[in-house]
mmCIF file of C-alpha atoms and ligand atoms in Angstrom:
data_model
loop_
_atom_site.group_PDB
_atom_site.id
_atom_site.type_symbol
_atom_site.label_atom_id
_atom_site.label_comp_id
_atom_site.label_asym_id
_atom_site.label_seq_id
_atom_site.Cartn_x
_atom_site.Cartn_y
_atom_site.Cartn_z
ATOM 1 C CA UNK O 1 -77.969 -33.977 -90.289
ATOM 2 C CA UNK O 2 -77.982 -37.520 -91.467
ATOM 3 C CA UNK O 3 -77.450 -40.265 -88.623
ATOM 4 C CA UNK O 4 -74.935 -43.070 -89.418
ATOM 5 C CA UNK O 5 -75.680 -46.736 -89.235
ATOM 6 C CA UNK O 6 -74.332 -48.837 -87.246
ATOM 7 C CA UNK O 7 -74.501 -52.702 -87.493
ATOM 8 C CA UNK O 8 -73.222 -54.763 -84.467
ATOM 9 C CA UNK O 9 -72.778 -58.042 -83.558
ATOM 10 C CA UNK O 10 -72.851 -59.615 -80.197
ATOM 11 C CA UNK O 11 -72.407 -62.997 -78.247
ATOM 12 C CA UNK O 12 -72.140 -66.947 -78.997
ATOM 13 C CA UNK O 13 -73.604 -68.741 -82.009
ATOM 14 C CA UNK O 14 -74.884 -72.686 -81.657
ATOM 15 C CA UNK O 15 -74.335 -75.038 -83.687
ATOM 16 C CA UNK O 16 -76.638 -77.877 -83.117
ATOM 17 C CA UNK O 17 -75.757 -81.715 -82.672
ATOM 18 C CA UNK O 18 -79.479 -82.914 -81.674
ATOM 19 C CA UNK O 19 -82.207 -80.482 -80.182
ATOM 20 C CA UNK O 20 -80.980 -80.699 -76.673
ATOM 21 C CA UNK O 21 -76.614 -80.585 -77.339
ATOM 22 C CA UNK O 22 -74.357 -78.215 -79.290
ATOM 23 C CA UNK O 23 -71.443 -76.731 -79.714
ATOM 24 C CA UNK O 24 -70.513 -73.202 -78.838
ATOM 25 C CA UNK O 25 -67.951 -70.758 -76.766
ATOM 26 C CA UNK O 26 -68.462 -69.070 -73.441
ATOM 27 C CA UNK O 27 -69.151 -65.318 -74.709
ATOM 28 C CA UNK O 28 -71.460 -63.459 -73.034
ATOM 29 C CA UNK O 29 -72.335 -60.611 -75.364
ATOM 30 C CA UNK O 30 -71.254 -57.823 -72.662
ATOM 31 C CA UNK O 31 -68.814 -56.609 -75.099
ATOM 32 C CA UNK O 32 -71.175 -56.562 -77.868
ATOM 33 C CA UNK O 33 -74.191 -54.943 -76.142
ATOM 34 C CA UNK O 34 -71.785 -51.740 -74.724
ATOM 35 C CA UNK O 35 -70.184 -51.300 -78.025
ATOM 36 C CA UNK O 36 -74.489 -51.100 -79.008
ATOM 37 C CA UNK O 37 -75.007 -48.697 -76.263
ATOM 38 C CA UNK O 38 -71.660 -46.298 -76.827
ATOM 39 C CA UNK O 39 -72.685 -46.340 -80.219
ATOM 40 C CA UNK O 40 -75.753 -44.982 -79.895
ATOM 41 C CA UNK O 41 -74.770 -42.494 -77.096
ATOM 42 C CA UNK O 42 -72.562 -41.585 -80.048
ATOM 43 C CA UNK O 43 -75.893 -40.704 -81.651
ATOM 44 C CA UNK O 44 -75.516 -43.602 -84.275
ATOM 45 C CA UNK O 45 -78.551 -45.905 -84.920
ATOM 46 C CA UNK O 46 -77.622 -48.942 -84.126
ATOM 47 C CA UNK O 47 -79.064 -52.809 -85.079
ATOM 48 C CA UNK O 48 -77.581 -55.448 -82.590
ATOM 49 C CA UNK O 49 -77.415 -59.015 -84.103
ATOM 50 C CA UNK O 50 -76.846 -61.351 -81.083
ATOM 51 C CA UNK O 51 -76.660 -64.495 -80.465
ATOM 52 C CA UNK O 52 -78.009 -66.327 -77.171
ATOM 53 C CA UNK O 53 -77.666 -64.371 -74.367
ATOM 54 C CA UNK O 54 -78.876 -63.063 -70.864
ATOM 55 C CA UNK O 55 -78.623 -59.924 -71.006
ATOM 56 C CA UNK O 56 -81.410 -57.219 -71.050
ATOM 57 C CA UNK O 57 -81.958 -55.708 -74.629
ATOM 58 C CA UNK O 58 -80.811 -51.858 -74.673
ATOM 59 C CA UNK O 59 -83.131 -48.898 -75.145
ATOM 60 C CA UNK O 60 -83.579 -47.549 -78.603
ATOM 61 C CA UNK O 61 -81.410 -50.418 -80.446
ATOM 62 C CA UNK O 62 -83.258 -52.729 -82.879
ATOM 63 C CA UNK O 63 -82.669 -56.487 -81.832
ATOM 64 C CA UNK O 64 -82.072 -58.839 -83.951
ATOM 65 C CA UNK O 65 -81.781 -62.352 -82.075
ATOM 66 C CA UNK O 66 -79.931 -65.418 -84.305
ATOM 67 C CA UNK O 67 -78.954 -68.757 -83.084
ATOM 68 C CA UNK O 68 -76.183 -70.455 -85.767
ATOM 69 C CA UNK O 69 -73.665 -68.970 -87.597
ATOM 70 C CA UNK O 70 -75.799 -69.433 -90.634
ATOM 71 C CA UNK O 71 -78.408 -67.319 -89.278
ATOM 72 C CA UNK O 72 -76.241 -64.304 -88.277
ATOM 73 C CA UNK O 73 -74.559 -64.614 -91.300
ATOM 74 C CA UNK O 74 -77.503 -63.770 -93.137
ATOM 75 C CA UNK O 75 -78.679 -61.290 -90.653
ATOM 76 C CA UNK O 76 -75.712 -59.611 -91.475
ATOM 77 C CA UNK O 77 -75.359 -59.702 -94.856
ATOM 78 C CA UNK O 78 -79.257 -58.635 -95.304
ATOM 79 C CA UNK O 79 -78.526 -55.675 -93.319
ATOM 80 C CA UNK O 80 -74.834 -54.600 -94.832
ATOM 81 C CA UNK O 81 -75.691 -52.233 -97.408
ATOM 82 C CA UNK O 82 -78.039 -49.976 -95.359
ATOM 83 C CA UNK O 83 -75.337 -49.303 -92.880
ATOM 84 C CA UNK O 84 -72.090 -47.516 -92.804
ATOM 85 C CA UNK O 85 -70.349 -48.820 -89.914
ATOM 86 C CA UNK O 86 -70.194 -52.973 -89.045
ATOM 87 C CA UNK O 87 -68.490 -54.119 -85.389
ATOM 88 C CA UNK O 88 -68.210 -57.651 -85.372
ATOM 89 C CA UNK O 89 -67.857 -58.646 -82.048
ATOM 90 C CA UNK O 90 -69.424 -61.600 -81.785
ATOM 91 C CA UNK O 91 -67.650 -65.187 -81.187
ATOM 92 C CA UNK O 92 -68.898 -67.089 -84.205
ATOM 93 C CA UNK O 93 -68.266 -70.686 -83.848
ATOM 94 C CA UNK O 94 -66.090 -71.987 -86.556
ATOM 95 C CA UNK O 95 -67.245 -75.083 -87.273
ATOM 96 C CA UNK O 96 -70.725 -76.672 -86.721
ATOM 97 C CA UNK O 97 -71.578 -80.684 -87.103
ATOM 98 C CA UNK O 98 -72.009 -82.267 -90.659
ATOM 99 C CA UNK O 99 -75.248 -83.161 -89.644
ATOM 100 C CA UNK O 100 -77.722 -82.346 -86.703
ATOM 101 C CA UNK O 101 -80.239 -85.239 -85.491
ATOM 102 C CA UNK O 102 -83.705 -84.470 -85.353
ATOM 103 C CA UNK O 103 -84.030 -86.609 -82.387
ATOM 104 C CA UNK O 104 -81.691 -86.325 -78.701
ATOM 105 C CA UNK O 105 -79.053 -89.286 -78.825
ATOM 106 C CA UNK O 106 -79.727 -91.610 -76.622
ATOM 107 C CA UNK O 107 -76.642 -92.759 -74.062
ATOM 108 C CA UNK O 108 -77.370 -96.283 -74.562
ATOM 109 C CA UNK O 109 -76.323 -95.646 -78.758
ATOM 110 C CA UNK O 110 -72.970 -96.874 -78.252
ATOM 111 C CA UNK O 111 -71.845 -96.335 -81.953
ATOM 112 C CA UNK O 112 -71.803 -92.716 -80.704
ATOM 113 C CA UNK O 113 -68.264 -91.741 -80.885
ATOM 114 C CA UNK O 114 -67.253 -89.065 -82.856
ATOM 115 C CA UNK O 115 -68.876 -85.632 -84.357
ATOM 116 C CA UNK O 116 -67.824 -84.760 -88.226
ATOM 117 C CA UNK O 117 -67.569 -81.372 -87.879
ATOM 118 C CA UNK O 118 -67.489 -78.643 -90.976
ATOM 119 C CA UNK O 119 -66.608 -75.031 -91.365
ATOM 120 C CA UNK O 120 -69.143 -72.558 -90.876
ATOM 121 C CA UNK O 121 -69.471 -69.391 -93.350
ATOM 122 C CA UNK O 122 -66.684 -67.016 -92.244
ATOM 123 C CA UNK O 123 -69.220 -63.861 -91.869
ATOM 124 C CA UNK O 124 -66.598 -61.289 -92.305
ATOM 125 C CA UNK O 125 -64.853 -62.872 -95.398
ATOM 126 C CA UNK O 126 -68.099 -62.242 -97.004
ATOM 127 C CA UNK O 127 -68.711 -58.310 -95.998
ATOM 128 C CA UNK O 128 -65.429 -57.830 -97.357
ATOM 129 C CA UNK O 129 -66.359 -59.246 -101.211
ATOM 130 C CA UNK O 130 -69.301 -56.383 -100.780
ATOM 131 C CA UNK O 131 -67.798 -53.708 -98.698
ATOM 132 C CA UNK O 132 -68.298 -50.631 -100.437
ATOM 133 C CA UNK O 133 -67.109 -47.923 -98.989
ATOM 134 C CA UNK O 134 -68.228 -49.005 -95.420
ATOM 135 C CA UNK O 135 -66.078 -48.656 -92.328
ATOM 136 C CA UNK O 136 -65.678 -52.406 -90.993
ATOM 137 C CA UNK O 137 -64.241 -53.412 -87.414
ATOM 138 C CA UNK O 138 -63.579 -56.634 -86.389
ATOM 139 C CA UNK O 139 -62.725 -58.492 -83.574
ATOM 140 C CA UNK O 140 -59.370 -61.025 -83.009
ATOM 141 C CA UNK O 141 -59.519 -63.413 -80.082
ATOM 142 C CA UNK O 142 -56.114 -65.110 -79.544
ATOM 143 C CA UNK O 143 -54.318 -66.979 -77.261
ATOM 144 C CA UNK O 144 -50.941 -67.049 -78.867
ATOM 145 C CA UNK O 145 -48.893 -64.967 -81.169
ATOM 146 C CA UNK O 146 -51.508 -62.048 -80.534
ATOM 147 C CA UNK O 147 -50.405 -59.503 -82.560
ATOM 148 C CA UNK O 148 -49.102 -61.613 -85.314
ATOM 149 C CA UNK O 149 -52.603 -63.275 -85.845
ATOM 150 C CA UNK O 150 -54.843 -60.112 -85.476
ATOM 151 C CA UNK O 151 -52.678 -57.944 -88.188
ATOM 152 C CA UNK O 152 -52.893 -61.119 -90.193
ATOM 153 C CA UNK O 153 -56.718 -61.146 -89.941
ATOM 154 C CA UNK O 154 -56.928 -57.120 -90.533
ATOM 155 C CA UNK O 155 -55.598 -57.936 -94.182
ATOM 156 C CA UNK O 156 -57.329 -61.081 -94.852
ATOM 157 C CA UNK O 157 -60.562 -59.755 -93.855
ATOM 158 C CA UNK O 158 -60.124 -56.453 -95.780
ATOM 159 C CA UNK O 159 -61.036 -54.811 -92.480
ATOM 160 C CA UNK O 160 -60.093 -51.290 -91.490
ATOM 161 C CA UNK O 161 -59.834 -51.800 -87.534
ATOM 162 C CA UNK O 162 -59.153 -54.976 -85.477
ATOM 163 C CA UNK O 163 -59.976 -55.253 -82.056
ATOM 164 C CA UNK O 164 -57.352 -57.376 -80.359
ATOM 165 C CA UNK O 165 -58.041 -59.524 -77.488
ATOM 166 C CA UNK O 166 -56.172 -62.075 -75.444
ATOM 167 C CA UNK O 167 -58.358 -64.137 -74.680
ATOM 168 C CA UNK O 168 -56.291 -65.778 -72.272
ATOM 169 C CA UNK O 169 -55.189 -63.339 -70.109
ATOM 170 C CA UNK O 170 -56.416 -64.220 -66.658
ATOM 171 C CA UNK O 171 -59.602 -61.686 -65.200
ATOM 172 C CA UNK O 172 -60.472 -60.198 -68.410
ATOM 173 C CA UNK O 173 -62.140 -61.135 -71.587
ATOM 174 C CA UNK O 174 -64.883 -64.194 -72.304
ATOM 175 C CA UNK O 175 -67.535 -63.403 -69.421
ATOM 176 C CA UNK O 176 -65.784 -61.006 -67.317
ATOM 177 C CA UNK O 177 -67.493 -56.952 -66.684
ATOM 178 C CA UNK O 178 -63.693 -56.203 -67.728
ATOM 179 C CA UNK O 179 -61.951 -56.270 -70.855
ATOM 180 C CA UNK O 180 -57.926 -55.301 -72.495
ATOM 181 C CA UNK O 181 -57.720 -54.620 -75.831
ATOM 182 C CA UNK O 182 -55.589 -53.233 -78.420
ATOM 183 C CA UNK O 183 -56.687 -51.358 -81.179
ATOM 184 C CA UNK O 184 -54.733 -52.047 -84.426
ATOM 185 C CA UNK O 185 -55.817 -49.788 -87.615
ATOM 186 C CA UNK O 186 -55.436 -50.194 -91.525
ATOM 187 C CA UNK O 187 -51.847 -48.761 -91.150
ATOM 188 C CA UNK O 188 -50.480 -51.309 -88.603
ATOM 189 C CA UNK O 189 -50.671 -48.328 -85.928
ATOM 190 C CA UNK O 190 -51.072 -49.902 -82.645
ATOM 191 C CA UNK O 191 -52.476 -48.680 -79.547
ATOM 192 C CA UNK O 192 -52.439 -51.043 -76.450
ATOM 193 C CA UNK O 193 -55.649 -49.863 -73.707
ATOM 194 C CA UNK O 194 -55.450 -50.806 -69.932
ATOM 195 C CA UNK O 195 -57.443 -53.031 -68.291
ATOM 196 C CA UNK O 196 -60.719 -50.945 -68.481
ATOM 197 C CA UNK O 197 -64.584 -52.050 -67.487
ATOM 198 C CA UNK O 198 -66.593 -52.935 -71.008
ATOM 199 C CA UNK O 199 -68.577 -50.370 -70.548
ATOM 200 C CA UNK O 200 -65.019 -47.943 -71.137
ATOM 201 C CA UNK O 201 -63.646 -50.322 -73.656
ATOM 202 C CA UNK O 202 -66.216 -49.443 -75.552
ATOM 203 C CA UNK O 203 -65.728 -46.280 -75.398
ATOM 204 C CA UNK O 204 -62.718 -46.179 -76.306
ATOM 205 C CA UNK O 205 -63.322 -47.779 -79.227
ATOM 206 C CA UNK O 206 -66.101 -46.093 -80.327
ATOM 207 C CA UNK O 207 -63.417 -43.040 -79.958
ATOM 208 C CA UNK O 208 -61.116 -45.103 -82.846
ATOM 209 C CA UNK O 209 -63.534 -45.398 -84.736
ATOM 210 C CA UNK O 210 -64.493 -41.944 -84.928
ATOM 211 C CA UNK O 211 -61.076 -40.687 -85.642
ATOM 212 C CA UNK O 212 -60.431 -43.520 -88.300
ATOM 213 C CA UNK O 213 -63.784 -43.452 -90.167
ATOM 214 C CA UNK O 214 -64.047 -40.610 -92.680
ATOM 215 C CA UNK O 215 -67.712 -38.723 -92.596
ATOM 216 C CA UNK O 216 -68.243 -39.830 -89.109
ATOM 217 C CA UNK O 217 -67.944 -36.222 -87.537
ATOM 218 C CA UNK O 218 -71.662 -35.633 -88.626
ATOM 219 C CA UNK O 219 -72.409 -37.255 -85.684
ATOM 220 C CA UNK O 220 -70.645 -35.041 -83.144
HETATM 221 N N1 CTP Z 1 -65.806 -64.143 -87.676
HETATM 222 C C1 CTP Z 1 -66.737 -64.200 -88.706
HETATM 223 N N2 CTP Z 1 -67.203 -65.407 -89.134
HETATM 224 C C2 CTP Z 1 -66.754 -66.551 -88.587
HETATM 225 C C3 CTP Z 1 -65.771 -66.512 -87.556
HETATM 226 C C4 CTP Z 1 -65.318 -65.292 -87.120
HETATM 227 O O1 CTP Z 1 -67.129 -63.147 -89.220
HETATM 228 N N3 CTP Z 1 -67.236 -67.724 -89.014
HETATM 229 C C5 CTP Z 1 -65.321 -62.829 -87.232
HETATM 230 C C6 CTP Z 1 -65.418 -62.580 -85.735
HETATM 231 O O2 CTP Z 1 -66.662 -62.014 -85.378
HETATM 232 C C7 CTP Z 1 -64.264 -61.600 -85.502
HETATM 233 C C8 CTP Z 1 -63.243 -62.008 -86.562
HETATM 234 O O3 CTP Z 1 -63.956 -62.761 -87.546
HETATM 235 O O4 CTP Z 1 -64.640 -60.269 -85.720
HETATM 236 C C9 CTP Z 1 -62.090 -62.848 -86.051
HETATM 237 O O5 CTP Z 1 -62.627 -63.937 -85.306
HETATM 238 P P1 CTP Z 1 -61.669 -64.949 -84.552
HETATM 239 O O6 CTP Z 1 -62.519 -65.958 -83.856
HETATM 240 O O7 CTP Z 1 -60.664 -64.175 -83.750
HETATM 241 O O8 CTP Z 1 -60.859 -65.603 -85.731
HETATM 242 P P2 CTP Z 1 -61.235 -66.585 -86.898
HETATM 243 O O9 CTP Z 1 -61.414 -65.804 -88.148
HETATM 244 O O10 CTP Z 1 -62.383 -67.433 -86.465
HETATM 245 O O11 CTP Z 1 -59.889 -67.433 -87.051
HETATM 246 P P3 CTP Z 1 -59.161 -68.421 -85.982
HETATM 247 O O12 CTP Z 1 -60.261 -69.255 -85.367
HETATM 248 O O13 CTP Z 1 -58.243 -69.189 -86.846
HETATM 249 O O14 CTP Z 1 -58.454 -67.583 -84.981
#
């Protein structure tokens, strides 16, 4: 029987100022790399697009390591087609600087005082002009007006599952083993998980996904 695809996405991007200074956000990639790994216990074959992280590349998943936004972005949309699953977990920063020196800035340049910052390509905005069919999961980190937000970025996205997270909830989320998340589906269904290890979160979502994405049962 025919093994699904499964593209996921994991950890930080950079977005340069100078070579030694950027900007970014404190994921970690745990999240990313066990939804990887209870994917392809799920029997999926599974390419991991992550940014920089420390953590020790699973068995039997292709790696694909990116830096910017700009890079995962087109590791993603390279890969797209030949997959019928995408989990976008990773924390893409939003905005990168106008421009990044080729040489460090020195202290002593005292005109130094402010960063123009622009937009980076929103990744998932982009699957969804070219979804076709696939089964696309995405991720919602808020701090405020939670479930608001996420159901807001489940129709702007075009996505069929968001994955919410609070990522202000004390003990959980952004570098922690442990994560809470509720799983919110085309239909505005809601279900709201305990506090669970990653490694379970995953599983549980891997679960959703199952029951939500048509043709998956091939896969067991
Ligand atoms: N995402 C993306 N491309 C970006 C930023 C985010 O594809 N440039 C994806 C994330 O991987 C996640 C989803 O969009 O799956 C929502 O990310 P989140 O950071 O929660 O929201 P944003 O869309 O960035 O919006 P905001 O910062 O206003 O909350």
């Amino acid at each position: 029987m025919k093994r699904l695809r499964v593209l996921v996405t994991a950890g930080p991007t950079r977005e340069y100022i100078d070579p030694v200074r950027f900007i970014s956000n404190p994921s970690t990639g745990k999240m990313g790399f066990a939804l990887a790994e209870a994917a392809r216990k799920k029997g999926f074959l599974v390419t991991l697009v992550s940014g920089p992280v420390c953590l020790k590349t699973p068995q039997d998943i292709e790696l694909i390591p990116v830096i910017t936004a700009a890079e995962m972005a087109q590791a993603v949309l390279n890969r797209i087609d030949k997959n019928d699953l995408l989990i976008m977990a990773a924390a893409v920063a939003d905005f990168k600087p106008s421009l990044c020196l080729k040489e460090k800035i020195k202290k002593t340049r005292n005109k130094f005082k402010s960063i123009n910052l622009e937009p980076t390509q929103d990744i998932l905005l982009q699957v969804a002009e070219r979804k076709r069919g696939k089964f696309v999961v995405g991720f919602a980190a808020e701090t405020e007006n939670c479930l608001k937000n996420a159901r807001r970025k489940l129709v702007e996205k075009n996505l069929d599952m968001i994955v919410l997270n609070d990522v202000a909830a004390p003990g959980i989320g952004f570098g922690y083993d442990t994560n809470q998340v509720s799983v919110i589906t085309s239909d505005f269904k809601v279900e709201r998980f305990p506090v669970l290890s990653k490694r379970e979160t995953a599983e549980i979502i891997l679960d959703c996904i199952s029951i939500n994405m048509k043709g998956m049962k091939s896969n067991g």
